[in-house]
mmCIF file of C-alpha atoms in Angstrom:
data_model
loop_
_atom_site.group_PDB
_atom_site.id
_atom_site.type_symbol
_atom_site.label_atom_id
_atom_site.label_comp_id
_atom_site.label_asym_id
_atom_site.label_seq_id
_atom_site.Cartn_x
_atom_site.Cartn_y
_atom_site.Cartn_z
ATOM 1 C CA MET A 155 -44.341 26.912 -13.947
ATOM 2 C CA SER A 156 -43.735 23.776 -15.966
ATOM 3 C CA GLU A 157 -42.745 20.471 -14.461
ATOM 4 C CA LEU A 158 -39.106 19.734 -13.854
ATOM 5 C CA GLN A 159 -37.626 17.494 -16.493
ATOM 6 C CA LEU A 160 -35.138 14.767 -15.836
ATOM 7 C CA VAL A 161 -31.844 15.579 -17.514
ATOM 8 C CA ASP A 162 -30.130 12.477 -18.831
ATOM 9 C CA SER A 163 -26.883 14.218 -19.696
ATOM 10 C CA PHE A 164 -25.824 14.544 -16.029
ATOM 11 C CA PRO A 165 -26.436 11.345 -14.033
ATOM 12 C CA ILE A 166 -27.359 11.395 -10.365
ATOM 13 C CA TRP A 167 -24.182 9.600 -9.305
ATOM 14 C CA LYS A 168 -22.109 12.467 -10.678
ATOM 15 C CA ALA A 169 -24.180 14.954 -8.709
ATOM 16 C CA VAL A 170 -23.636 12.958 -5.515
ATOM 17 C CA LEU A 171 -19.935 12.684 -6.289
ATOM 18 C CA TRP A 172 -19.653 16.454 -6.746
ATOM 19 C CA CYS A 173 -21.275 16.947 -3.341
ATOM 20 C CA PHE A 174 -19.037 14.565 -1.420
ATOM 21 C CA TYR A 175 -15.633 14.709 -3.077
ATOM 22 C CA PRO A 176 -14.490 17.939 -1.336
ATOM 23 C CA MET A 177 -15.182 16.443 2.088
ATOM 24 C CA ALA A 178 -13.437 13.211 1.125
ATOM 25 C CA ALA A 179 -10.421 15.210 -0.046
ATOM 26 C CA LEU A 180 -10.249 17.066 3.281
ATOM 27 C CA VAL A 181 -10.490 13.808 5.230
ATOM 28 C CA LEU A 182 -7.707 12.329 3.109
ATOM 29 C CA VAL A 183 -5.471 15.353 3.741
ATOM 30 C CA GLU A 184 -6.159 15.071 7.485
ATOM 31 C CA LEU A 185 -5.299 11.365 7.550
ATOM 32 C CA ILE A 186 -2.086 11.937 5.613
ATOM 33 C CA SER A 187 -1.044 14.841 7.845
ATOM 34 C CA ARG A 188 -1.635 12.763 10.975
ATOM 35 C CA ALA A 189 0.536 9.975 9.572
ATOM 36 C CA LEU A 190 3.489 12.316 8.991
ATOM 37 C CA PRO A 191 5.697 13.187 11.960
ATOM 38 C CA ASP A 192 5.046 16.571 13.499
ATOM 39 C CA ASP A 193 7.748 19.000 14.561
ATOM 40 C CA ASP A 194 7.031 19.344 18.253
ATOM 41 C CA ASP A 195 9.905 19.010 20.695
ATOM 42 C CA ASP A 196 7.961 18.329 23.853
ATOM 43 C CA PHE A 197 8.654 14.672 24.440
ATOM 44 C CA GLY A 198 6.968 13.845 27.709
ATOM 45 C CA GLY A 199 5.057 16.964 28.628
ATOM 46 C CA GLY A 200 6.679 19.996 27.116
ATOM 47 C CA LYS A 201 8.585 22.958 28.519
ATOM 48 C CA MET A 202 7.484 26.136 30.195
ATOM 49 C CA ILE A 203 8.820 29.034 28.180
ATOM 50 C CA PRO A 204 9.180 32.161 30.346
ATOM 51 C CA THR A 205 8.695 34.507 27.401
ATOM 52 C CA TYR A 206 4.996 34.779 28.078
ATOM 53 C CA GLN A 207 5.397 35.293 31.826
ATOM 54 C CA PRO A 208 5.025 38.852 33.134
ATOM 55 C CA VAL A 209 8.179 40.617 34.305
ATOM 56 C CA ARG A 210 8.127 41.963 37.856
ATOM 57 C CA ALA A 211 9.554 45.428 38.418
ATOM 58 C CA ARG A 212 11.793 45.746 41.472
#
């Protein structure tokens, strides 16, 4: 096998950028979504919803 040749048409900084930009995009989306208000209605602890409680037969 011949030696690997350095390719000057694609610089190393572009290769590093292509590796890290997807993670940076996900972090940016996470930071933006945390800054926006969420739609929960449990101010101060939440509510117990009896829908998920088992029904007792009498």
